Amino acid sequence: MNNSLISKYIPLGTVIHNLDPRLKLFFVTVYLVDVFIATDIIEFLILFIILIISVYLSKTTLKQLIFSIKSVSVLIFFTSLIHLVFNRTGERLIDYHGFVLYGGALYGIILITCRFSLVVMIMIVFMMTTSPTEITHAIEKSLGFLNKIGIPISTFALVLSISLRFIPTILEEANRIINAQVSRGSDFNEGNILQKTKKFIPILIPLFIATLKRADELATAMEVRGYNTTAKRTRYKVLHYQKYDYLSYVLIIAITIFIVIL
């Protein structure tokens, strides 16, 4: 079983790794907004150049990026299929035995493919350079003002942190159960899609039980240690902005303004 993006964090000493997690969270959020408001080839070229620079500075390999595109290839395929069937805008490009390909459909397919690819690849860079703990800390610090209006953002950040930590554990548990089934003669690659799906049903029951057991153990451990959701928490590592963080903020905002007014 493939690991999720959450489990791909690799601690290195690159420039991207050393940036403040609040900055990286802000960058990813703005980048995703830019991807979905971009419609011109120049705008996508700028976003692609930013991605290449991020990949180079974070030392992300080409293999990891290709694997990330494969992970959403089915979604891209079905979205493109919807455009082929229902998008009838623009000129007729191909008319073959009743099948008509319109210019609007082709443009939509290219647009969707570019957007999905950019989104997935930038998320790969973000997850590889930012640990789950840093992500939740960044969310808690960035949205800390919500505590003043009664929204317990600290509790939300804690839940998110626990969830992110649980995902690799659950995947490892699922992989262990699958290997145990394979050693007993099970073959998960035989049959059609429906048959393969049925073979995974027996895995869900022990996986569900193991997950509940781990959650109960975690809750007991937190209760024994006297954890209180209403108490003010302290951090071992305190976030501080550096000069490169401020410079990055300026560049991100400037590029976004350029894309909007272009």
Coordinates of N, CA and C in Angstrom, one line a residue, residues 7 20 29-30 37 42 44 49 70 78 85 96 113 115-116 155 158 161 168 188 208-209 211 231 255 261:
S7 N 2.8 11.2 5.0 CA 3.9 10.4 5.6 C 5.2 10.7 4.8
D20 N 9.8 29.5 7.8 CA 8.7 29.4 8.9 C 7.5 28.6 8.3
T29 N -1.5 28.2 0.4 CA -2.9 28.7 0.2 C -3.0 29.7 -0.9
V30 N -2.1 30.6 -1.0 CA -2.1 31.6 -2.0 C -1.8 31.0 -3.4
I37 N -7.4 30.7 -10.3 CA -7.8 31.9 -10.9 C -7.1 32.1 -12.2
I42 N 0.5 32.5 -19.8 CA 1.6 33.2 -19.1 C 1.5 33.0 -17.6
F44 N 0.1 30.5 -16.1 CA 0.4 29.1 -15.8 C 2.0 28.9 -15.9
I49 N 7.1 28.0 -13.1 CA 8.4 28.4 -12.8 C 8.6 28.4 -11.3
K70 N 0.5 10.4 -10.9 CA -0.2 9.1 -11.1 C -1.3 8.9 -10.0
F78 N -11.5 11.0 -15.4 CA -12.9 11.2 -15.3 C -13.4 12.6 -15.5
V85 N -17.9 14.9 -22.9 CA -19.3 14.5 -23.1 C -20.2 15.7 -23.0
Y96 N -16.2 12.7 -35.8 CA -15.9 11.4 -36.4 C -17.0 10.4 -35.9
T113 N -6.1 19.5 -16.3 CA -4.9 18.8 -16.2 C -3.8 19.6 -15.6
R115 N -4.1 22.3 -13.8 CA -4.4 22.7 -12.4 C -4.2 21.6 -11.4
F116 N -4.7 20.4 -11.8 CA -4.5 19.3 -10.9 C -3.0 18.9 -10.7
T155 N -7.8 23.5 20.1 CA -8.4 22.1 20.1 C -8.4 21.6 18.7
L158 N -5.0 20.6 17.7 CA -4.6 19.3 18.4 C -5.2 18.1 17.7
S161 N -3.4 17.6 14.5 CA -2.1 17.0 14.7 C -2.2 15.5 14.9
P168 N -0.1 7.8 8.9 CA 1.0 6.8 8.6 C 0.8 5.5 9.4
F188 N -4.7 -10.1 -3.9 CA -5.5 -8.9 -4.1 C -5.5 -8.4 -5.5
F208 N -10.2 -1.5 11.5 CA -11.1 -0.6 12.3 C -10.9 -0.9 13.8
I209 N -10.8 -2.1 14.2 CA -10.6 -2.5 15.6 C -9.3 -2.0 16.1
T211 N -7.5 0.5 15.0 CA -7.6 2.0 15.0 C -8.3 2.4 16.3
A231 N -6.8 24.7 29.2 CA -5.6 25.3 29.7 C -4.8 25.9 28.6
I255 N 3.7 38.5 -6.7 CA 3.4 37.6 -7.8 C 1.9 37.4 -7.9
I261 N -3.9 41.0 -11.9 CA -4.1 42.1 -12.8 C -3.6 41.8 -14.2

